[in-house]
Every structure is written in C-alpha cells, then in structure tokens.
C-alpha cells in the first residue's frame, strides 16, 4: 500500500474519531510507550539450554514439529530479532532461567548473573528490556510434581536457592538495562487425584516463598510476581498455588499478582478481574494467552477476550501499573510468525481501546443513557481502526498488514529450513 494512500486513509480516520474528541496523533504516542514482554520459549518449544534432553514436565505440553526450532542462544536471539523487526515499537524479552548462555555446566541452584551476560549485551544492542522467570519444572528435582511445597526439605531447599538466585539475576537485568525486570514465580506443584491434606503443601509453599523473598531488593530494578493456575497435566485435582493462595499472598506480601488468561476455569475470563485487583495491589502482571478448552497456550488472536482486556486496561487507566507479557507456544506453525501474530494482535487490542471516546462513554453511562452506550459501543466497532494501525506500522518502519508474512516465509526458506536440515544431517 502506497504512502500517499496510507496518509489519506489516516487523515480520514482522524476526522472520524475527532467527532468524539479522540486525538489520534496522541493515541499513537501513547501506544508507542507500551512495552510487551515477548516470551523466549515460543522459539524453542520450552526446551531451554541448560539440559535440552530433559523431558518437558510441569504440566506443559508442546505439539508439532515445524522446521526451524532454535537450538542455541544465538539462534534464538536471531529469531527474536527477526520477529521484532516486524512488530511496531520497542519491547522486552521474557527469559526463563533455563535459557542460560554459558559454556560451563550449571544447575538451577547455581545460576548467577554471569550466566546471562550475553543476553544483557544483546538486549543493550537491540534497545530491549529483559524480564525473568525461575524454572520450577523439567528437572530431576521436580519429577514427582512438587518443588517449593515438597515434603522433603532437601528438595525444597534446592528450589528455594534457585528462587533466591533468580531474583539476583532479575535485579542484574534491571540495573544493567535501565528497565525494571519483572521476575515471575510459577510452580507446577499439585496432585493428579484428590489429596487428603490441602493445607500443609500450601503452608510449605508460603514458607518457601517467604524465605526466597526475605531479602529486600531495589524495586527500581526488579519486581517479584506470583502466578496461580487452576490445574495442569498431572495436577488435575489439586494445585497448591491456586488463585486464592496467590491473591492472598501477593496482597499481603506486596507482590505483583500475575493473571494468565489460560489459568482459570474454561468459562472464566481475566478481563473482569483487572479492575478489582487494581484496587488492592500496586501493580499487575498480565500473561496474554489463548486457552482452547483448557490452558492450551494457543497463539493470541483478536478475539473478544483480548479486546476486552485491552478495554479494561485503557478505560481504567491501568497501563501504567500493568506489565504485559505473552505466554503461548505452538510448534505446528512457524515460530517467528507465532510471535508476530500474538504481539501485533495484543498491540492492536490496546490501540482499539485507546481510540474509544472513553470519557464521553463514561458520561452517558453516568447519565443513565444506556441506549446510547450500547449503540455507540457497537458503532465504534466499525470505525476505521485499521487505517490508524496501518499508519502506525508505517511510522514504526515495519510491514503494513500481511506484508510481514512474506518476510517470515523468506526467513523460513533461507534460515529455518536450513537449520533443521543441519540438525538432522542433510547435506
């Protein structure tokens, strides 16, 4: 699409939105300030580089064998760079602890900032931030389904040490990059069938977390977050870290509470939780995912819930206290494309919400004019949002509309397929 046509469409869109007092130029400035934390584990199917032959555990399952999965940190960074070149704005990368980049063997209870120096150097060069996650799965000490709530103190101590060291790594990220690093704690602990004692594991988890968080770290550099889950594979009947557990823990310990779109009942949505949680917490961590019947971590699409999440964040002015990350993985499609689709859609949902005349809609609601509220919110769905999005992509020097897909296909042909052929030994 030519620049002149894009400008014409944008000018027309500005006029349409200006009828309701929306300054589209200002909206695009707001959107440019939003940072999405793009998860590294989409690029290698949650394998990591600490022990890539270790079976994937913790209730996590990745299906598919699309060519081109990253097998080294350099390959993963190369793929991330490609994805970011197709996504407007400057963002962050979300690392798991198992994505160390070091030549020395290291276990999870031994990690230090030095094992992630190459990631920090790369992030500096790319102008990106880094978030972090301790890895409480895919390890011999998690094989029976318990980590921080394990009845064996020796195993608990191993994971406690890992948690402590993870916090130091996250603080290092924040100090070096000048962007606060969110460090998110999720553990897969739970029972497949009904337990007798639901209380004791939760007490052990609480005590383990208290030990990990005992040292005060500068919140300028890192923020701790805790993430709940309804159930997982192998923990269908009981999850130690339930929503109620972490809601109570996060509020009483001044931690960010992570809401993952896939970690609740199949008919439960997180959009309706954001306003309530904002009243009682200093900040929120949001994991944008797409559950299909369960926590299946599908690539994020522009569905109703994603748009509703965007509206809640914008209408209630929550973007300043919400850290937005992605959490999905799909090995049935091009992994770079998955990143691009999910991240662009998340930004689109926020842009659509920013283009609403929120103050005007709030006024007619307070006036009791529910007819106008319904009529306008429906009509606004047909306003020329796409013209604004296209112009924003052009401004940010990334492909407009589906043009990005051609670049991904070229990258697949010239990089990803050749990478797969090298792995299986094809000359």
Short mmCIF file of C-alpha atoms in Angstrom, two decimals:
data_model
loop_
_atom_site.label_atom_id
_atom_site.label_comp_id
_atom_site.label_asym_id
_atom_site.label_seq_id
_atom_site.Cartn_x
_atom_site.Cartn_y
_atom_site.Cartn_z
CA UNK A 1 0.00 0.00 0.00
CA UNK A 2 1.47 3.35 -1.06
CA UNK A 3 2.45 6.04 1.45
CA UNK A 4 0.04 8.55 -0.08
CA UNK A 5 -2.92 6.22 0.27
CA UNK A 6 -1.95 5.36 3.85
CA UNK A 7 -1.80 9.07 4.68
CA UNK A 8 -5.18 9.73 3.06
CA UNK A 9 -6.82 6.91 5.00
CA UNK A 10 -5.19 8.05 8.22
CA UNK A 11 -6.38 11.63 7.73
CA UNK A 12 -9.91 10.35 7.14
CA UNK A 13 -9.73 8.18 10.26
CA UNK A 14 -8.55 11.14 12.32
CA UNK A 15 -11.62 13.10 11.24
CA UNK A 16 -13.96 10.25 12.15
CA UNK A 17 -12.53 9.82 15.64
CA UNK A 18 -12.24 13.56 16.21
CA UNK A 19 -16.08 13.74 16.14
CA UNK A 20 -15.98 12.22 19.61
CA UNK A 21 -12.96 14.13 20.87
CA UNK A 22 -10.31 11.47 20.19
CA UNK A 23 -6.91 12.87 19.17
CA UNK A 24 -5.45 10.05 17.10
CA UNK A 25 -1.96 11.54 16.97
CA UNK A 26 -1.85 11.49 20.77
CA UNK A 27 -3.14 7.93 20.81
CA UNK A 28 -0.23 6.74 18.68
CA UNK A 29 2.21 8.43 21.03
CA UNK A 30 0.62 6.55 23.94
CA UNK A 31 0.80 3.25 22.07
CA UNK A 32 4.49 3.77 21.30
CA UNK A 33 5.17 3.85 25.06
CA UNK A 34 3.67 0.38 25.61
CA UNK A 35 6.17 -2.43 26.05
CA UNK A 36 5.11 -6.04 25.50
CA UNK A 37 7.31 -8.71 27.08
CA UNK A 38 7.70 -11.32 24.35
CA UNK A 39 8.38 -14.79 25.74
CA UNK A 40 11.52 -16.55 24.53
CA UNK A 41 10.12 -20.07 24.93
CA UNK A 42 7.96 -19.90 21.79
CA UNK A 43 11.18 -20.09 19.76
CA UNK A 44 12.46 -23.44 21.00
CA UNK A 45 9.33 -25.23 22.32
CA UNK A 46 10.19 -24.63 26.01
CA UNK A 47 13.41 -26.64 25.85
CA UNK A 48 15.98 -24.19 27.15
CA UNK A 49 19.76 -24.54 27.04
CA UNK A 50 20.56 -25.90 30.47
CA UNK A 51 19.61 -29.52 29.81
CA UNK A 52 17.86 -29.71 26.41
CA UNK A 53 17.49 -33.51 26.62
CA UNK A 54 15.44 -33.26 29.83
CA UNK A 55 11.80 -34.28 29.36
CA UNK A 56 9.36 -31.35 29.43
CA UNK A 57 7.40 -31.58 32.68
CA UNK A 58 5.27 -29.41 34.93
CA UNK A 59 2.01 -29.97 33.08
CA UNK A 60 3.42 -28.33 29.95
CA UNK A 61 2.98 -29.86 26.52
CA UNK A 62 4.16 -28.62 23.13
CA UNK A 63 2.80 -30.29 20.00
CA UNK A 64 4.08 -30.12 16.44
CA UNK A 65 7.42 -30.42 14.64
CA UNK A 66 7.53 -27.37 12.37
CA UNK A 67 11.06 -26.88 11.00
CA UNK A 68 13.42 -24.31 12.44
CA UNK A 69 13.27 -24.51 16.24
CA UNK A 70 16.18 -22.70 17.87
CA UNK A 71 18.84 -24.99 19.36
CA UNK A 72 21.33 -22.40 20.62
CA UNK A 73 21.07 -19.00 22.30
CA UNK A 74 22.43 -17.34 19.16
CA UNK A 75 19.75 -18.95 17.01
CA UNK A 76 17.04 -17.92 19.45
CA UNK A 77 18.28 -14.34 19.51
CA UNK A 78 18.43 -14.33 15.71
CA UNK A 79 14.77 -15.43 15.56
CA UNK A 80 13.74 -12.86 18.16
CA UNK A 81 15.43 -10.12 16.16
CA UNK A 82 13.50 -11.15 13.08
CA UNK A 83 10.22 -11.09 14.96
CA UNK A 84 10.89 -7.69 16.50
CA UNK A 85 11.72 -6.26 13.05
CA UNK A 86 8.10 -6.98 12.09
CA UNK A 87 6.47 -5.62 15.26
CA UNK A 88 5.98 -1.87 15.83
CA UNK A 89 7.56 -0.34 18.94
CA UNK A 90 10.37 -1.22 21.34
CA UNK A 91 9.63 -4.05 23.73
CA UNK A 92 11.09 -6.61 26.13
CA UNK A 93 12.09 -10.29 26.11
CA UNK A 94 10.88 -12.63 28.82
CA UNK A 95 13.54 -15.23 29.74
CA UNK A 96 13.22 -18.40 31.77
CA UNK A 97 16.12 -19.35 33.99
CA UNK A 98 16.88 -22.43 31.89
CA UNK A 99 17.89 -20.19 28.96
CA UNK A 100 21.41 -19.70 30.28
CA UNK A 101 24.13 -18.78 27.79
CA UNK A 102 27.33 -20.23 29.19
CA UNK A 103 29.95 -22.82 28.28
CA UNK A 104 30.17 -24.18 31.83
CA UNK A 105 27.69 -26.73 33.22
CA UNK A 106 25.39 -25.07 35.70
CA UNK A 107 22.37 -26.25 37.66
CA UNK A 108 19.35 -24.19 38.63
CA UNK A 109 20.59 -23.66 42.19
CA UNK A 110 23.88 -22.31 40.85
CA UNK A 111 22.78 -19.64 38.37
CA UNK A 112 24.36 -16.21 38.58
CA UNK A 113 24.22 -13.02 36.51
CA UNK A 114 27.41 -14.09 34.70
CA UNK A 115 25.44 -16.88 33.00
CA UNK A 116 23.22 -14.30 31.28
CA UNK A 117 25.76 -11.63 30.30
CA UNK A 118 25.39 -12.39 26.60
CA UNK A 119 21.64 -11.87 26.86
CA UNK A 120 22.18 -8.48 28.53
CA UNK A 121 24.76 -7.40 25.94
CA UNK A 122 22.37 -8.36 23.16
CA UNK A 123 19.42 -6.58 24.81
CA UNK A 124 21.50 -3.41 25.15
CA UNK A 125 22.42 -3.51 21.48
CA UNK A 126 18.78 -4.06 20.50
CA UNK A 127 17.34 -1.46 22.87
CA UNK A 128 15.24 -4.10 24.66
CA UNK A 129 14.40 -4.86 28.27
CA UNK A 130 14.57 -8.30 29.91
CA UNK A 131 12.10 -9.95 32.28
CA UNK A 132 12.76 -13.22 34.09
CA UNK A 133 11.18 -16.41 35.43
CA UNK A 134 12.62 -19.06 37.75
CA UNK A 135 12.28 -22.51 36.15
CA UNK A 136 10.48 -24.87 38.53
CA UNK A 137 9.96 -27.68 36.01
CA UNK A 138 11.81 -30.04 33.63
CA UNK A 139 14.34 -31.02 36.30
CA UNK A 140 15.05 -34.24 38.28
CA UNK A 141 14.06 -32.41 41.48
CA UNK A 142 10.58 -31.74 40.08
CA UNK A 143 9.86 -35.21 38.74
CA UNK A 144 7.27 -36.10 41.40
CA UNK A 145 5.29 -32.92 40.79
CA UNK A 146 6.42 -30.85 43.78
CA UNK A 147 9.07 -28.15 44.23
CA UNK A 148 8.68 -25.33 46.77
CA UNK A 149 5.93 -27.26 48.57
CA UNK A 150 7.79 -30.59 48.56
CA UNK A 151 7.64 -32.51 51.86
CA UNK A 152 11.37 -33.27 51.57
CA UNK A 153 13.27 -30.29 53.00
CA UNK A 154 16.35 -31.06 50.92
CA UNK A 155 14.39 -30.69 47.70
CA UNK A 156 12.60 -27.59 48.98
CA UNK A 157 15.96 -26.04 49.83
CA UNK A 158 17.22 -26.70 46.30
CA UNK A 159 14.28 -24.77 44.85
CA UNK A 160 14.48 -22.03 47.46
CA UNK A 161 18.10 -21.43 46.48
CA UNK A 162 17.04 -21.32 42.83
CA UNK A 163 14.41 -18.71 43.66
CA UNK A 164 16.89 -16.55 45.55
CA UNK A 165 19.40 -16.65 42.73
CA UNK A 166 16.72 -15.87 40.16
CA UNK A 167 15.92 -12.66 41.99
CA UNK A 168 19.58 -11.60 41.80
CA UNK A 169 19.61 -12.28 38.05
CA UNK A 170 16.46 -10.20 37.53
CA UNK A 171 17.93 -7.34 39.57
CA UNK A 172 21.05 -7.51 37.39
CA UNK A 173 18.88 -7.22 34.28
CA UNK A 174 17.12 -4.15 35.64
CA UNK A 175 20.28 -2.39 36.75
CA UNK A 176 22.17 -3.05 33.52
CA UNK A 177 19.33 -2.22 31.12
CA UNK A 178 17.65 0.62 32.99
CA UNK A 179 14.27 -1.10 32.72
CA UNK A 180 12.62 -2.80 35.68
CA UNK A 181 12.78 -6.57 35.29
CA UNK A 182 9.65 -8.42 36.39
CA UNK A 183 10.55 -11.78 37.95
CA UNK A 184 7.56 -14.12 37.84
CA UNK A 185 7.22 -17.15 40.15
CA UNK A 186 5.07 -20.03 38.95
CA UNK A 187 5.34 -23.56 40.34
CA UNK A 188 3.54 -26.63 38.96
CA UNK A 189 3.07 -28.34 42.36
CA UNK A 190 -0.07 -30.41 42.73
CA UNK A 191 -1.78 -33.82 42.82
CA UNK A 192 -3.36 -35.76 39.99
CA UNK A 193 -6.08 -37.12 42.31
CA UNK A 194 -7.83 -35.80 45.39
CA UNK A 195 -5.48 -35.16 48.32
CA UNK A 196 -6.20 -35.71 51.99
CA UNK A 197 -4.31 -32.61 53.09
CA UNK A 198 -4.71 -29.46 51.05
CA UNK A 199 -3.38 -27.18 53.76
CA UNK A 200 0.13 -28.48 54.52
CA UNK A 201 1.52 -28.09 50.97
CA UNK A 202 0.21 -24.53 50.85
CA UNK A 203 1.81 -23.78 54.20
CA UNK A 204 5.13 -25.12 52.90
CA UNK A 205 4.80 -23.07 49.72
CA UNK A 206 4.10 -19.94 51.73
CA UNK A 207 7.11 -20.51 53.97
CA UNK A 208 9.37 -21.26 50.99
CA UNK A 209 8.33 -18.08 49.23
CA UNK A 210 8.80 -16.04 52.41
CA UNK A 211 12.36 -17.37 52.63
CA UNK A 212 13.05 -16.54 48.98
CA UNK A 213 11.68 -13.00 49.33
CA UNK A 214 13.27 -12.29 52.71
CA UNK A 215 15.99 -10.13 51.20
CA UNK A 216 14.74 -6.74 50.10
CA UNK A 217 15.82 -5.88 46.56
CA UNK A 218 15.55 -2.46 44.93
CA UNK A 219 12.13 -2.30 43.24
CA UNK A 220 13.61 0.12 40.76
CA UNK A 221 15.47 -2.84 39.25
CA UNK A 222 13.20 -5.83 39.84
CA UNK A 223 9.65 -6.63 40.87
CA UNK A 224 8.54 -10.04 42.14
CA UNK A 225 5.33 -11.55 40.79
CA UNK A 226 3.40 -14.71 41.72
CA UNK A 227 1.24 -16.69 39.30
CA UNK A 228 -1.65 -19.03 40.00
CA UNK A 229 -3.08 -21.86 37.96
CA UNK A 230 -6.30 -23.84 38.12
CA UNK A 231 -4.80 -27.19 37.12
CA UNK A 232 -2.18 -28.80 34.92
CA UNK A 233 -1.42 -32.12 33.30
CA UNK A 234 -0.61 -34.42 36.21
CA UNK A 235 -2.15 -31.98 38.69
CA UNK A 236 -5.78 -32.10 37.64
CA UNK A 237 -7.35 -32.43 41.08
CA UNK A 238 -5.30 -30.04 43.21
CA UNK A 239 -2.90 -27.18 42.55
CA UNK A 240 -1.00 -25.86 45.55
CA UNK A 241 -0.61 -22.36 44.06
CA UNK A 242 -4.28 -21.66 43.42
CA UNK A 243 -5.74 -18.26 42.57
CA UNK A 244 -6.93 -17.76 46.14
CA UNK A 245 -3.50 -18.68 47.53
CA UNK A 246 -1.62 -16.21 45.36
CA UNK A 247 -4.23 -13.49 45.66
CA UNK A 248 -3.77 -13.60 49.41
CA UNK A 249 -0.01 -13.99 49.22
CA UNK A 250 0.54 -11.21 46.69
CA UNK A 251 -1.61 -8.66 48.51
CA UNK A 252 -0.18 -9.40 51.99
CA UNK A 253 3.45 -9.52 50.74
CA UNK A 254 3.24 -6.59 48.31
CA UNK A 255 4.00 -8.70 45.24
CA UNK A 256 2.62 -8.37 41.75
CA UNK A 257 -0.17 -10.85 41.09
CA UNK A 258 0.05 -12.46 37.68
CA UNK A 259 -3.18 -13.15 35.82
CA UNK A 260 -2.70 -15.63 32.99
CA UNK A 261 -5.57 -15.79 30.51
CA UNK A 262 -5.40 -19.59 30.43
CA UNK A 263 -5.12 -20.35 34.14
CA UNK A 264 -8.76 -20.21 35.15
CA UNK A 265 -11.98 -22.14 34.54
CA UNK A 266 -12.80 -22.55 30.83
CA UNK A 267 -15.67 -20.05 31.01
CA UNK A 268 -13.84 -17.62 33.33
CA UNK A 269 -12.13 -14.53 31.93
CA UNK A 270 -9.41 -12.35 33.41
CA UNK A 271 -10.63 -9.07 31.90
CA UNK A 272 -13.30 -8.80 34.59
CA UNK A 273 -10.68 -9.27 37.34
CA UNK A 274 -8.40 -6.38 36.40
CA UNK A 275 -10.39 -3.51 37.91
CA UNK A 276 -10.91 -5.34 41.21
CA UNK A 277 -7.29 -6.37 41.53
CA UNK A 278 -6.11 -2.85 40.76
CA UNK A 279 -7.83 -1.57 43.91
CA UNK A 280 -5.75 -3.73 46.22
CA UNK A 281 -2.35 -4.05 44.53
CA UNK A 282 0.44 -1.74 43.48
CA UNK A 283 0.80 -3.50 40.15
CA UNK A 284 -0.39 -6.34 37.95
CA UNK A 285 1.41 -8.82 35.73
CA UNK A 286 -0.63 -9.95 32.77
CA UNK A 287 0.13 -13.07 30.74
CA UNK A 288 -1.75 -12.88 27.47
CA UNK A 289 -2.54 -16.32 26.14
CA UNK A 290 -5.44 -18.12 24.48
CA UNK A 291 -6.95 -21.20 26.10
CA UNK A 292 -8.88 -23.61 23.92
CA UNK A 293 -10.96 -25.72 26.31
CA UNK A 294 -8.07 -25.67 28.82
CA UNK A 295 -4.75 -23.93 29.41
CA UNK A 296 -3.50 -24.88 25.95
CA UNK A 297 -1.43 -21.73 25.30
CA UNK A 298 -2.62 -21.09 21.75
CA UNK A 299 -1.28 -18.13 19.79
CA UNK A 300 -3.13 -14.95 20.71
CA UNK A 301 -5.76 -13.86 18.19
CA UNK A 302 -8.01 -10.79 18.08
CA UNK A 303 -10.85 -12.49 19.90
CA UNK A 304 -13.41 -10.91 22.21
CA UNK A 305 -11.44 -11.53 25.39
CA UNK A 306 -8.24 -9.98 24.10
CA UNK A 307 -10.16 -6.87 23.08
CA UNK A 308 -11.93 -6.78 26.42
CA UNK A 309 -8.58 -6.99 28.23
CA UNK A 310 -7.40 -4.04 26.17
CA UNK A 311 -10.51 -2.04 27.02
CA UNK A 312 -10.23 -2.71 30.75
CA UNK A 313 -6.59 -1.63 30.82
CA UNK A 314 -7.26 1.56 28.85
CA UNK A 315 -10.67 2.57 30.22
CA UNK A 316 -9.44 2.26 33.79
CA UNK A 317 -6.05 3.85 33.14
CA UNK A 318 -4.23 0.69 34.25
CA UNK A 319 -1.45 0.58 31.67
CA UNK A 320 0.88 2.45 33.99
CA UNK A 321 0.67 -0.28 36.65
CA UNK A 322 0.29 -3.33 34.41
CA UNK A 323 3.18 -5.33 32.97
CA UNK A 324 2.02 -7.14 29.83
CA UNK A 325 3.70 -10.37 28.76
CA UNK A 326 2.86 -13.13 26.32
CA UNK A 327 2.67 -16.82 27.12
CA UNK A 328 1.92 -19.26 24.32
CA UNK A 329 3.80 -21.87 22.33
CA UNK A 330 2.90 -23.66 19.14
CA UNK A 331 5.23 -25.96 17.20
CA UNK A 332 2.69 -26.66 14.44
CA UNK A 333 3.33 -23.30 12.75
CA UNK A 334 6.28 -21.05 12.02
CA UNK A 335 7.53 -19.96 15.45
CA UNK A 336 8.59 -16.49 14.34
CA UNK A 337 5.14 -15.97 12.81
CA UNK A 338 3.56 -17.02 16.12
CA UNK A 339 5.44 -14.26 17.93
CA UNK A 340 4.49 -11.68 15.31
CA UNK A 341 0.81 -12.64 15.23
CA UNK A 342 0.43 -12.67 19.01
CA UNK A 343 2.34 -9.46 19.69
CA UNK A 344 0.78 -7.44 16.87
CA UNK A 345 -2.68 -8.58 17.98
CA UNK A 346 -2.02 -7.53 21.57
CA UNK A 347 -0.94 -4.09 20.38
CA UNK A 348 -3.96 -3.87 18.10
CA UNK A 349 -6.31 -4.61 21.00
CA UNK A 350 -4.74 -1.80 23.02
CA UNK A 351 -4.94 0.59 20.07
CA UNK A 352 -8.62 -0.16 19.50
CA UNK A 353 -9.29 0.59 23.16
CA UNK A 354 -7.27 3.83 23.05
CA UNK A 355 -9.36 5.02 20.10
CA UNK A 356 -12.57 4.84 22.11
CA UNK A 357 -14.01 8.12 23.43
CA UNK A 358 -13.81 6.78 26.97
CA UNK A 359 -14.74 10.00 28.77
CA UNK A 360 -17.79 10.55 26.59
CA UNK A 361 -18.96 6.95 27.02
CA UNK A 362 -18.46 7.22 30.77
CA UNK A 363 -20.55 10.41 30.86
CA UNK A 364 -23.53 8.93 29.05
CA UNK A 365 -23.33 5.90 31.32
CA UNK A 366 -23.41 8.10 34.42
CA UNK A 367 -26.35 9.97 32.89
CA UNK A 368 -28.19 6.67 32.63
CA UNK A 369 -28.35 6.78 28.84
CA UNK A 370 -27.77 3.08 28.34
CA UNK A 371 -29.34 3.16 24.88
CA UNK A 372 -26.63 5.50 23.59
CA UNK A 373 -23.97 3.49 25.43
CA UNK A 374 -24.95 0.31 23.62
CA UNK A 375 -25.49 2.00 20.26
CA UNK A 376 -22.16 3.84 20.27
CA UNK A 377 -20.04 0.96 21.50
CA UNK A 378 -21.46 -1.12 18.67
CA UNK A 379 -21.00 1.58 16.02
CA UNK A 380 -17.43 2.22 17.17
CA UNK A 381 -16.57 -1.34 16.20
CA UNK A 382 -16.90 -0.26 12.57
CA UNK A 383 -14.81 2.91 12.84
CA UNK A 384 -11.64 2.98 10.67
CA UNK A 385 -9.28 1.46 13.24
CA UNK A 386 -7.28 -0.38 10.57
CA UNK A 387 -6.30 2.88 8.88
CA UNK A 388 -4.73 4.04 12.14
CA UNK A 389 -2.96 0.71 12.65
CA UNK A 390 -1.58 0.72 9.10
CA UNK A 391 -0.26 4.25 9.53
CA UNK A 392 1.32 3.34 12.88
CA UNK A 393 3.14 0.37 11.32
CA UNK A 394 4.45 2.64 8.57
CA UNK A 395 5.60 5.19 11.17
CA UNK A 396 7.45 2.45 13.03
CA UNK A 397 9.09 1.14 9.84
CA UNK A 398 7.54 -2.32 9.99
CA UNK A 399 5.46 -4.05 7.31
CA UNK A 400 1.85 -2.95 6.83
CA UNK A 401 -0.84 -5.62 7.17
CA UNK A 402 0.06 -9.08 5.83
CA UNK A 403 3.26 -7.90 4.15
CA UNK A 404 5.18 -9.17 7.19
CA UNK A 405 4.26 -12.75 6.26
CA UNK A 406 6.37 -12.61 3.10
CA UNK A 407 9.42 -11.70 5.18
CA UNK A 408 8.74 -14.59 7.54
CA UNK A 409 8.40 -17.01 4.63
CA UNK A 410 11.71 -15.79 3.18
CA UNK A 411 13.34 -16.19 6.59
CA UNK A 412 11.93 -19.70 6.85
CA UNK A 413 13.34 -20.66 3.46
CA UNK A 414 16.77 -19.09 3.97
CA UNK A 415 17.33 -19.74 7.68
CA UNK A 416 14.87 -22.05 9.44
CA UNK A 417 14.68 -24.88 6.91
CA UNK A 418 18.46 -24.93 6.53
CA UNK A 419 18.79 -25.01 10.31
CA UNK A 420 16.54 -28.06 10.50
CA UNK A 421 18.48 -29.80 7.73
CA UNK A 422 21.71 -29.25 9.64
CA UNK A 423 20.19 -30.79 12.78
CA UNK A 424 19.13 -33.99 11.00
CA UNK A 425 22.35 -34.16 8.96
CA UNK A 426 21.03 -33.44 5.47
CA UNK A 427 23.75 -32.14 3.16
#
